[in-house]
XYZ file of C-alpha atoms in Angstrom:
721
model
C 175.936 -84.986 168.421
C 173.236 -83.693 165.854
C 174.353 -82.264 162.314
C 172.609 -82.623 159.583
C 173.320 -85.602 156.245
C 172.436 -83.141 153.531
C 173.547 -84.209 150.030
C 173.231 -80.938 148.543
C 175.604 -78.225 149.479
C 175.533 -74.116 149.556
C 177.746 -72.436 146.742
C 181.585 -72.468 146.727
C 183.473 -69.270 146.949
C 185.594 -70.914 143.956
C 182.479 -71.093 142.759
C 181.059 -74.435 143.065
C 184.096 -75.399 144.647
C 181.807 -76.725 147.992
C 184.828 -76.478 151.404
C 181.966 -76.797 152.944
C 178.600 -78.645 153.029
C 175.859 -78.929 155.309
C 177.050 -82.590 156.056
C 180.692 -80.756 157.785
C 178.977 -78.617 160.017
C 177.998 -80.197 164.087
C 175.921 -78.240 165.678
C 175.633 -78.372 169.619
C 177.624 -81.074 169.128
C 179.699 -82.768 172.263
C 182.659 -84.385 170.357
C 184.636 -85.508 173.370
C 186.134 -83.874 176.346
C 189.681 -83.644 174.320
C 191.128 -81.582 171.765
C 192.022 -84.803 170.410
C 188.902 -86.507 170.415
C 187.323 -82.962 168.339
C 190.038 -83.152 166.128
C 189.293 -87.097 165.452
C 185.432 -86.773 165.007
C 185.911 -83.650 162.357
C 188.775 -85.794 160.108
C 185.726 -88.473 160.586
C 183.115 -86.002 159.079
C 185.410 -84.933 155.969
C 186.359 -89.253 155.591
C 181.842 -89.582 155.925
C 181.542 -86.949 152.780
C 184.484 -88.690 150.759
C 187.043 -85.991 150.982
C 189.948 -87.834 152.012
C 192.206 -90.262 150.030
C 193.048 -94.255 149.902
C 192.053 -96.012 152.722
C 193.552 -94.049 155.290
C 192.837 -90.407 154.742
C 190.720 -89.878 157.682
C 193.164 -91.001 159.770
C 196.214 -89.158 158.378
C 194.035 -86.219 158.331
C 193.784 -86.496 161.826
C 197.234 -87.491 162.860
C 198.962 -84.912 160.751
C 196.651 -82.097 162.705
C 197.212 -83.058 165.760
C 201.188 -83.166 165.241
C 200.409 -79.283 163.972
C 198.499 -79.135 167.187
C 201.458 -80.327 169.682
C 203.895 -78.193 167.119
C 201.462 -75.200 168.598
C 198.260 -75.343 170.088
C 195.531 -73.734 167.588
C 193.849 -72.074 170.478
C 192.374 -68.300 169.711
C 191.243 -65.790 172.009
C 187.161 -65.611 172.681
C 186.196 -69.717 172.441
C 187.852 -70.423 168.632
C 190.025 -72.910 167.304
C 191.524 -74.038 164.161
C 192.983 -77.041 163.886
C 194.698 -77.298 160.591
C 196.396 -79.755 157.825
C 197.399 -79.621 154.861
C 198.524 -83.927 153.440
C 197.610 -86.131 151.184
C 195.271 -88.243 152.521
C 193.066 -84.896 152.058
C 191.686 -85.296 148.250
C 189.754 -81.901 148.119
C 190.182 -79.176 150.352
C 187.686 -78.543 152.680
C 185.894 -76.709 156.441
C 184.284 -78.849 158.658
C 182.417 -77.404 161.432
C 181.799 -78.060 165.001
C 179.259 -76.044 167.945
C 180.140 -77.493 170.945
C 177.554 -78.214 173.119
C 180.930 -79.171 175.831
C 184.322 -76.958 175.342
C 187.066 -78.396 175.167
C 190.552 -76.519 175.695
C 192.519 -76.192 172.524
C 195.235 -73.846 174.111
C 194.140 -70.224 173.756
C 194.638 -68.090 176.939
C 191.878 -67.115 177.958
C 189.903 -70.561 177.757
C 188.226 -73.433 175.993
C 186.956 -72.637 172.563
C 183.402 -73.825 171.708
C 184.132 -72.850 167.937
C 185.817 -74.751 166.231
C 186.475 -75.383 162.309
C 189.094 -78.049 161.185
C 190.724 -76.495 157.509
C 191.688 -79.246 155.406
C 194.064 -78.931 152.376
C 195.631 -81.464 150.095
C 199.010 -81.628 149.512
C 199.314 -80.279 146.223
C 196.633 -77.393 146.364
C 196.316 -74.632 144.595
C 197.042 -70.995 145.854
C 192.912 -70.345 145.026
C 191.901 -72.827 147.903
C 194.602 -72.327 149.737
C 193.388 -68.486 149.867
C 190.257 -68.861 150.186
C 190.674 -70.579 153.697
C 192.965 -68.288 154.797
C 190.099 -65.397 154.356
C 188.007 -67.936 156.923
C 190.954 -67.942 158.887
C 190.843 -64.295 158.920
C 186.810 -63.818 159.300
C 187.280 -65.474 162.164
C 189.279 -62.464 164.574
C 185.591 -60.479 163.229
C 182.826 -60.821 166.725
C 180.494 -59.959 163.834
C 181.077 -63.435 162.185
C 181.834 -65.566 165.136
C 178.820 -64.126 166.749
C 177.042 -65.322 163.829
C 178.286 -68.824 163.945
C 176.927 -68.832 167.723
C 173.326 -67.856 166.637
C 173.273 -69.970 163.569
C 169.907 -72.539 163.827
C 170.559 -75.390 161.557
C 174.032 -76.717 158.984
C 172.610 -74.734 155.773
C 172.896 -71.725 157.527
C 176.408 -71.637 158.780
C 177.311 -72.852 155.255
C 175.592 -69.856 154.077
C 177.778 -67.466 156.864
C 180.953 -69.421 155.482
C 180.216 -68.970 152.162
C 179.793 -64.850 152.350
C 182.343 -64.548 153.691
C 184.712 -66.979 150.915
C 182.577 -64.868 148.271
C 179.927 -62.770 148.721
C 177.185 -62.705 145.765
C 177.450 -59.467 144.521
C 180.636 -57.100 145.463
C 179.814 -54.177 147.086
C 180.091 -50.724 146.893
C 183.310 -48.989 149.178
C 181.998 -47.876 151.840
C 183.012 -43.856 151.505
C 186.451 -43.495 153.912
C 187.065 -41.186 156.860
C 188.107 -37.628 156.379
C 191.352 -38.459 155.759
C 191.539 -42.307 154.691
C 191.658 -42.964 151.729
C 192.398 -45.807 149.994
C 194.468 -46.891 146.903
C 193.261 -47.674 144.192
C 190.402 -47.910 144.492
C 190.911 -50.773 147.695
C 188.136 -51.356 150.038
C 188.364 -48.995 153.333
C 190.232 -51.447 156.153
C 188.393 -51.909 159.201
C 183.899 -51.603 159.597
C 182.716 -48.535 161.966
C 183.021 -51.525 164.828
C 186.559 -51.735 164.413
C 186.697 -55.139 163.070
C 188.574 -56.047 159.439
C 186.581 -56.828 157.003
C 188.590 -60.578 155.306
C 188.940 -58.934 152.271
C 189.780 -55.588 152.891
C 192.624 -56.213 155.575
C 196.039 -54.063 154.925
C 197.940 -57.103 153.167
C 200.030 -57.748 150.235
C 196.215 -59.239 148.718
C 195.377 -55.855 147.941
C 197.396 -54.365 144.200
C 198.459 -51.770 146.799
C 198.527 -50.945 150.364
C 195.557 -49.391 152.653
C 195.889 -46.326 153.955
C 196.365 -45.298 157.426
C 192.934 -43.380 159.203
C 195.155 -40.071 160.198
C 198.711 -40.115 157.031
C 201.048 -40.903 160.843
C 203.136 -43.061 160.777
C 203.450 -46.371 158.979
C 203.644 -49.431 160.490
C 204.964 -52.410 158.095
C 204.978 -56.099 159.287
C 205.157 -59.925 157.926
C 203.605 -63.196 159.473
C 204.313 -66.945 158.494
C 203.561 -69.816 160.347
C 204.866 -73.465 159.412
C 201.624 -74.293 157.582
C 201.096 -71.099 156.280
C 197.441 -71.181 155.952
C 195.710 -70.396 158.998
C 197.781 -68.315 161.477
C 199.363 -66.245 158.978
C 196.731 -64.203 157.608
C 194.584 -64.010 161.426
C 197.738 -62.430 162.491
C 197.994 -59.877 159.754
C 194.160 -59.094 159.871
C 195.324 -58.535 164.155
C 197.323 -56.466 163.594
C 195.256 -54.365 160.782
C 192.686 -53.825 163.638
C 195.172 -52.633 165.959
C 197.016 -50.482 164.352
C 193.649 -48.520 162.905
C 192.929 -48.842 166.655
C 195.726 -47.176 167.481
C 195.594 -44.344 164.645
C 198.796 -46.163 162.728
C 199.301 -47.331 159.757
C 199.828 -50.570 159.506
C 200.796 -52.335 155.912
C 201.624 -56.917 155.956
C 203.099 -58.693 154.299
C 201.464 -62.357 154.432
C 204.320 -65.205 153.533
C 201.602 -67.708 153.520
C 200.642 -71.107 151.274
C 198.916 -69.587 149.420
C 202.502 -67.686 148.149
C 203.328 -63.710 148.900
C 203.750 -60.747 147.067
C 205.936 -58.662 148.755
C 205.687 -55.375 150.020
C 206.930 -52.430 147.483
C 210.144 -50.808 148.828
C 208.725 -47.028 148.819
C 205.988 -48.999 151.044
C 208.824 -50.234 153.294
C 211.351 -47.332 152.877
C 208.650 -45.052 154.378
C 207.590 -47.314 157.523
C 208.821 -46.005 160.533
C 208.958 -49.766 162.620
C 208.832 -53.309 161.319
C 207.320 -55.904 163.536
C 207.390 -59.920 162.616
C 205.029 -61.992 163.517
C 206.901 -65.608 162.071
C 207.315 -69.028 163.351
C 209.391 -69.435 160.170
C 212.311 -67.179 158.656
C 211.191 -63.434 157.357
C 212.181 -63.712 153.618
C 214.403 -61.221 151.764
C 214.962 -59.184 155.662
C 217.333 -57.227 154.534
C 214.620 -55.373 152.421
C 213.848 -53.934 155.871
C 217.257 -53.087 157.135
C 217.994 -50.324 159.767
C 213.822 -50.145 160.487
C 212.986 -50.639 164.505
C 212.229 -54.096 165.573
C 209.962 -55.910 167.295
C 209.593 -59.748 166.933
C 207.658 -62.731 168.258
C 205.899 -65.203 167.020
C 202.718 -65.761 165.289
C 200.122 -66.715 168.127
C 200.907 -63.619 170.061
C 200.067 -60.965 167.271
C 196.676 -63.042 167.172
C 196.785 -62.856 171.022
C 198.341 -59.227 171.351
C 197.961 -56.928 168.752
C 197.475 -53.943 170.698
C 200.349 -55.046 172.798
C 202.672 -54.895 169.656
C 201.629 -52.292 167.587
C 202.482 -49.745 170.823
C 206.016 -51.943 171.388
C 206.794 -51.120 167.803
C 205.986 -47.349 168.136
C 207.793 -47.049 171.625
C 210.737 -48.168 169.455
C 210.820 -45.550 166.718
C 211.502 -42.754 169.524
C 213.975 -45.712 171.197
C 217.363 -45.449 169.836
C 218.579 -48.422 171.711
C 215.909 -50.495 170.450
C 216.429 -53.433 168.501
C 217.013 -52.888 164.231
C 217.130 -55.393 161.648
C 220.172 -56.248 160.212
C 221.476 -56.061 156.557
C 222.385 -53.533 154.196
C 218.966 -53.188 153.066
C 219.238 -53.114 149.268
C 216.388 -53.673 147.163
C 218.083 -57.918 145.845
C 218.731 -58.452 149.840
C 217.154 -61.375 149.786
C 218.882 -64.274 150.038
C 219.174 -63.587 153.871
C 215.805 -65.243 155.031
C 216.210 -68.983 155.941
C 219.206 -69.069 158.352
C 218.940 -66.078 159.982
C 214.533 -65.764 160.786
C 213.034 -63.335 163.301
C 213.841 -63.947 166.827
C 210.824 -65.399 168.571
C 209.312 -63.414 171.073
C 209.855 -65.003 174.802
C 211.717 -67.783 172.927
C 214.983 -65.954 175.787
C 218.651 -66.505 175.830
C 218.404 -70.508 175.647
C 215.811 -70.728 173.015
C 218.165 -67.761 171.458
C 221.055 -69.966 170.857
C 219.750 -73.171 170.131
C 218.468 -71.247 166.912
C 222.092 -69.918 166.153
C 223.678 -73.602 166.745
C 221.777 -75.626 164.774
C 221.653 -72.850 161.700
C 225.087 -73.794 162.196
C 225.493 -77.374 162.552
C 222.413 -77.910 158.973
C 224.785 -75.686 156.942
C 227.132 -77.610 157.684
C 225.933 -81.183 157.493
C 226.190 -81.068 153.675
C 229.570 -80.129 154.126
C 229.927 -83.485 156.183
C 228.295 -85.936 154.007
C 229.591 -85.045 150.466
C 233.268 -84.796 152.365
C 232.707 -88.136 154.170
C 231.170 -90.201 150.857
C 233.970 -88.929 148.642
C 236.740 -89.804 151.125
C 234.919 -93.440 151.779
C 235.001 -93.973 148.181
C 238.445 -93.109 147.932
C 239.093 -95.851 149.755
C 236.756 -98.182 148.204
C 238.380 -97.335 144.629
C 242.471 -96.830 146.077
C 242.404 -98.406 149.720
C 243.236 -96.920 153.336
C 247.006 -96.450 152.754
C 245.432 -93.923 149.928
C 245.820 -91.404 152.866
C 248.809 -92.815 154.405
C 252.390 -91.355 154.139
C 253.763 -92.033 150.116
C 256.322 -94.194 150.587
C 260.290 -92.304 149.625
C 258.347 -88.650 148.755
C 260.624 -86.528 149.816
C 258.500 -84.013 151.104
C 256.365 -86.108 153.134
C 253.170 -85.782 150.997
C 250.384 -88.024 152.098
C 249.828 -90.414 148.933
C 246.420 -89.062 147.178
C 248.020 -85.923 147.890
C 251.128 -86.860 145.720
C 249.313 -88.389 143.412
C 246.987 -85.320 142.211
C 250.182 -83.399 142.396
C 252.207 -85.484 140.202
C 249.680 -87.168 137.830
C 247.088 -87.339 135.535
C 244.774 -89.241 133.224
C 247.644 -89.331 130.844
C 249.990 -90.552 133.295
C 248.644 -92.532 135.885
C 250.188 -93.642 139.100
C 251.984 -97.241 139.467
C 248.774 -98.725 140.958
C 246.672 -97.815 137.506
C 243.609 -96.068 136.714
C 241.691 -96.768 140.455
C 244.647 -95.262 142.865
C 244.438 -92.483 140.745
C 240.509 -92.435 140.677
C 240.818 -93.389 144.147
C 243.317 -90.248 145.332
C 240.756 -88.397 143.709
C 237.970 -88.326 145.466
C 239.531 -88.413 148.617
C 241.339 -85.211 148.000
C 238.213 -83.219 147.069
C 236.569 -85.176 150.030
C 239.665 -83.428 153.003
C 238.838 -80.477 151.170
C 234.978 -80.405 151.336
C 235.873 -81.887 155.567
C 238.459 -78.157 155.634
C 235.713 -76.617 155.251
C 233.618 -77.996 158.419
C 234.370 -75.925 161.140
C 234.437 -72.467 158.892
C 230.965 -73.378 157.516
C 229.784 -74.352 161.296
C 231.110 -70.854 162.689
C 230.381 -68.756 159.456
C 226.823 -70.349 159.751
C 226.035 -69.286 163.678
C 227.052 -65.803 163.170
C 224.881 -65.814 160.371
C 222.151 -66.761 162.216
C 222.737 -63.869 164.947
C 223.652 -60.766 162.871
C 222.417 -61.966 159.276
C 224.929 -61.426 156.071
C 227.448 -59.148 157.207
C 228.277 -62.104 160.055
C 229.096 -64.854 157.062
C 232.913 -63.675 156.729
C 234.034 -63.030 160.778
C 232.282 -66.083 161.202
C 234.480 -68.230 158.449
C 237.435 -66.764 159.426
C 236.854 -68.025 163.133
C 236.446 -71.043 161.581
C 239.471 -71.423 159.579
C 241.277 -69.455 162.625
C 239.976 -72.370 165.072
C 241.241 -75.514 162.198
C 245.017 -73.847 162.002
C 245.712 -73.445 165.967
C 244.026 -77.158 166.805
C 240.984 -75.637 168.846
C 239.263 -77.658 165.921
C 235.312 -78.133 166.488
C 234.983 -76.552 169.800
C 236.976 -73.590 168.568
C 234.962 -73.213 165.267
C 231.670 -72.688 167.483
C 233.235 -70.525 170.053
C 234.369 -68.942 167.563
C 231.183 -68.194 165.789
C 229.544 -66.732 168.564
C 231.513 -64.440 169.200
C 232.310 -63.804 165.456
C 228.005 -63.467 165.677
C 227.962 -61.364 168.303
C 230.681 -58.752 167.466
C 229.450 -58.327 164.239
C 225.043 -57.720 165.879
C 226.673 -55.069 168.453
C 228.537 -52.975 165.207
C 225.611 -53.271 163.369
C 223.723 -51.429 166.246
C 226.087 -48.491 166.486
C 224.401 -45.426 164.937
C 225.988 -44.614 161.759
C 224.399 -40.877 159.835
C 222.713 -41.873 156.794
C 225.961 -41.734 154.026
C 227.086 -44.443 156.151
C 224.635 -47.316 156.843
C 225.385 -48.112 152.356
C 229.136 -48.966 153.949
C 227.925 -50.828 157.007
C 226.618 -54.458 155.766
C 229.433 -55.131 152.962
C 232.650 -52.564 154.715
C 232.316 -51.740 157.610
C 230.528 -54.208 159.991
C 232.792 -57.382 158.261
C 236.082 -55.655 158.241
C 236.261 -55.041 162.120
C 234.342 -57.654 162.751
C 236.583 -60.013 161.479
C 239.480 -57.586 162.666
C 238.137 -58.143 166.112
C 236.929 -61.584 166.125
C 240.747 -62.944 164.776
C 242.654 -61.210 167.031
C 240.940 -62.683 170.047
C 240.596 -66.076 168.955
C 243.664 -65.696 168.096
C 245.410 -63.725 170.804
C 243.712 -65.349 174.326
C 241.232 -67.971 172.390
C 243.307 -70.250 170.251
C 245.076 -72.076 173.535
C 242.868 -73.135 176.253
C 240.594 -74.241 173.202
C 243.331 -76.430 171.239
C 243.474 -77.905 175.022
C 239.904 -78.701 175.504
C 240.223 -80.187 171.946
C 243.416 -82.455 172.553
C 242.117 -83.218 175.627
C 239.069 -84.191 174.779
C 240.848 -86.425 172.175
C 243.049 -88.265 174.440
C 240.397 -88.881 176.336
C 238.449 -91.036 173.909
C 241.674 -92.604 172.939
C 241.678 -94.192 176.051
C 238.169 -94.711 175.605
C 238.280 -98.873 177.015
C 236.160 -101.230 178.303
C 233.318 -99.397 180.342
C 234.061 -96.327 179.277
C 233.997 -96.633 175.891
C 230.115 -98.560 176.617
C 229.152 -96.233 178.276
C 229.756 -93.405 175.411
C 228.431 -95.305 173.304
C 224.502 -95.337 176.091
C 224.926 -91.879 175.872
C 225.490 -91.077 171.471
C 222.619 -93.912 171.267
C 220.539 -92.368 173.375
C 220.923 -88.771 171.882
C 219.719 -90.348 168.635
C 216.732 -91.416 169.591
C 215.471 -89.303 171.630
C 214.385 -86.456 169.409
C 215.099 -88.132 166.197
C 216.881 -85.401 163.868
C 216.024 -83.174 166.322
C 219.244 -80.592 168.500
C 219.579 -83.884 170.315
C 220.542 -86.370 167.897
C 222.075 -83.282 165.191
C 224.385 -82.487 168.891
C 225.443 -86.555 168.690
C 225.806 -86.400 165.013
C 227.933 -83.234 164.267
C 229.792 -84.678 167.177
C 231.042 -87.295 165.059
C 231.198 -86.242 161.984
C 233.181 -83.324 163.091
C 235.699 -85.495 164.766
C 236.187 -87.920 162.148
C 238.647 -85.880 160.009
C 240.802 -85.948 162.692
C 241.170 -89.905 162.923
C 244.363 -91.449 161.633
C 246.442 -94.720 161.391
C 247.109 -94.674 165.306
C 243.767 -92.487 166.326
C 241.039 -94.627 165.378
C 238.998 -93.721 168.179
C 236.906 -90.932 166.036
C 235.760 -93.921 163.957
C 234.587 -96.152 165.985
C 232.346 -93.045 167.976
C 230.955 -92.418 163.806
C 230.480 -96.078 163.555
C 228.314 -95.726 166.983
C 226.583 -92.477 166.313
C 225.094 -94.435 163.003
C 224.409 -97.622 164.173
C 222.866 -95.970 167.133
C 220.265 -93.871 164.733
C 219.315 -96.527 161.882
C 217.888 -98.754 165.011
C 214.439 -96.853 165.518
C 212.875 -96.844 162.268
C 214.303 -101.037 161.766
C 212.727 -101.247 164.903
C 209.488 -99.646 164.958
C 209.277 -101.629 161.377
C 209.634 -104.536 162.882
C 207.516 -104.339 165.640
C 204.868 -103.671 163.279
C 205.351 -107.184 161.437
C 205.378 -108.956 164.865
C 202.178 -107.395 166.293
C 200.085 -106.203 163.321
C 197.007 -105.395 165.662
C 199.263 -103.080 167.954
C 199.317 -100.130 165.396
C 196.604 -98.215 163.168
C 196.551 -98.855 159.478
C 198.751 -96.170 158.817
C 201.562 -96.875 161.066
C 201.522 -100.445 159.096
C 201.882 -98.581 156.053
C 204.992 -96.348 157.667
C 206.239 -99.523 158.876
C 206.634 -100.019 155.880
C 208.859 -97.330 154.629
C 210.576 -97.104 157.792
C 212.878 -100.275 156.870
C 214.085 -98.590 153.838
C 214.233 -95.043 156.299
C 216.503 -96.780 158.842
C 218.554 -99.214 156.593
C 219.712 -95.874 154.863
C 221.092 -94.060 158.770
C 217.418 -91.629 158.096
C 216.353 -91.823 162.188
C 213.695 -89.471 160.580
C 211.205 -92.483 159.572
C 210.525 -93.197 163.591
C 208.709 -89.619 163.792
C 205.593 -90.485 162.590
C 205.469 -93.324 165.461
C 206.849 -91.822 167.705
C 204.168 -88.349 166.785
C 201.259 -90.769 167.981
C 202.571 -92.948 170.682
C 205.364 -90.192 172.092
C 205.432 -91.552 176.174
C 205.938 -95.146 174.645
C 207.424 -95.422 171.579
C 210.062 -92.845 172.585
C 212.070 -94.185 175.828
C 211.185 -97.765 173.697
C 213.735 -96.642 171.168
C 215.834 -95.009 173.004
C 216.582 -98.231 175.120
C 217.301 -100.189 171.682
C 219.931 -97.251 170.431
C 221.505 -97.028 173.309
C 221.655 -101.306 173.016
C 223.252 -100.776 169.582
C 225.948 -97.298 171.146
C 227.200 -99.420 173.489
C 227.878 -102.732 171.646
C 229.695 -101.157 168.971
C 231.764 -98.866 171.103
C 232.718 -102.197 173.386
C 233.638 -104.619 169.649
C 235.455 -101.122 168.668
C 233.749 -100.894 164.990
C 235.546 -98.418 162.648
C 233.285 -96.836 159.975
C 234.818 -93.691 157.873
C 231.698 -93.096 156.192
C 229.192 -90.254 158.129
C 226.137 -91.448 155.928
C 225.282 -94.065 153.598
C 223.656 -96.109 156.110
C 224.094 -100.098 154.774
C 225.345 -98.256 151.242
C 228.100 -97.691 153.023
C 228.987 -100.968 154.417
C 232.514 -101.008 152.179
C 233.572 -97.974 154.540
C 232.790 -100.245 157.799
C 235.900 -102.515 160.014
C 234.277 -105.165 161.627
C 230.852 -104.594 159.574
C 229.257 -108.070 161.285
C 229.681 -106.723 164.472
C 227.746 -103.629 162.916
C 225.212 -105.394 161.774
C 224.477 -107.874 165.069
C 225.240 -104.897 166.941
C 221.359 -103.091 165.330
C 219.498 -106.182 164.957
C 219.875 -106.211 169.313
C 219.485 -102.841 169.012
C 216.392 -102.937 167.300
C 214.597 -106.224 169.178
C 215.223 -104.806 171.997
C 213.136 -101.470 170.799
C 210.535 -103.565 169.438
C 210.249 -105.855 171.837
C 210.087 -102.648 175.005
C 207.417 -100.737 172.369
C 205.073 -103.841 172.091
C 205.120 -104.208 175.332
C 204.551 -100.790 176.298
C 201.891 -100.673 173.523
C 199.976 -103.987 175.132
C 200.051 -102.474 178.402
C 196.621 -101.362 180.377
C 195.149 -102.846 176.466
C 191.616 -104.560 176.022
C 191.140 -106.544 173.233
C 188.650 -104.072 172.651
C 191.576 -102.051 172.128
C 193.169 -103.671 169.797
C 193.114 -102.200 166.466
C 191.725 -105.041 164.113
C 195.058 -106.880 161.510
């Protein structure tokens, strides 16, 4: 490997803040055959330069960059790759660069990469650092810049080229615009003669004002955003701007990145003919673009196929059937972003359905957690009889209902203060649980149709509860409400009526149609399915119950907080509110789900203690935290281990969780709280069996992962303790 070890650095873009120094450059080097090899070697350069934090900073940087790589490959067209990460393992914002002698595949559509930049940002990186790093990413879409990197003869030349991109030594006088091509407020011209976008001249909100198009004809506004918000966000923006210039169209982009975002001016949006959302996360303040023809995709498509996206946007302008952004378009219509992110191009119906359902479940879980824990605390203070029928009450009210209606702090019931407090807490919990299905349905509809879907979705959930359709009815009702609201929003209306659509017309008719269909057509079949499922669960015993426990355990461990995990948890939590003194199957299911979800982090923590040499230093540190995370029922504590070694870790923890789920179901343990782990042991009937089931699963998973990690490894492969 050939790279300079010079201690001096070139002047930085930020005035002495040297992001790239010669010691971080490897020219014509062989860094390995895989992207993981290259990332680890570049991370080692950053660590050797003293720019990582702590003894494990280098490994932490490598792991974070590889996790980002696993979620979305960072290879780009023309032989470029930009692995990147923002992590506490980085002490100073840094760049590491390699010009590879042996090209390596980073997942680009046109083949392997020979130019690789590792972008390393500290967890608390300031906006100035993030803007500098994003400038580099944007420069990589310029053929002239990448050509100069391939021709550089020394590490110092590479540093100089990068510094010139980040902050030229002297401001250049603005070039005279072409005829008809003005710039707003003196902004630099948007493109060179060859069409390459200048790093400081892209039409994004980093400028004080948008850049005018070459023709003054149609305008397209766009939003770009990726999960990290450092590289792809800005490269996509510049690629779209350059594509617009090639098509003779003004493209103005709002980059929603880590360094912040300046919203596009309302008049710029109002004058746009179409919208492009190139995002991997939700669009902030999506409602600002309401009514505009929409083209949407993941952020990488805007880098790889910007011309195609601009062409699609132009076709959508003239297509009355084209998808449009839902919402009222008001200036303050910002709240709709998180749950109603732009659709991901190429995800298909299955991907969209998954997003809709997970949005509903994610908004439902706070109601489950708050309501369930309040009920459990009510049991702790007032006893389990607090929710049973009050003896001698002519109205047949539950004891907690009678107490909160007929008594107060100045007029306590016979059971005293604790019974009164227990009644209040359990009543609050039951009210929160009453919103569980409406919240599920409401936010499924919200994910599909934005804010106009919320009202019909909540009503569909209320209908599901009133008719006995329950959790299944909430799922179906939410999907129905979202589909109806979305269909109504696409009906062409005159300009004067558009303001009424999202606040009056869509909620009214979507609620009417959804409610009627739920009551008249779907309620009885869905209620029958729900009742049949409840009867089936109540009748489970012996081998059938054990099988259910195994399935739930496998689901909890497979993706550690992902869709399958959330599905199993939502299934258990939704049934918790329906449990009665004679129907305790939901309580056992809840116990199986919680116990199985506690096993993965606890088992991996145990494994790091038993066989330290099988784990890296960061994994051993994660193991210390995993004890508490597992004890608190936070299955996500196992994710760092699974991300580093999924083929060995995931099957091992699934085996242990399945064991625990089976034992809990077989022993009939009951749990009245939906969350909390060891902190809600007071709400468990059969706590000894519960603990033994967890210990059994821990041992099974720990042994499995130790065996899996030991197979095929020599002593030289083991990490030093």
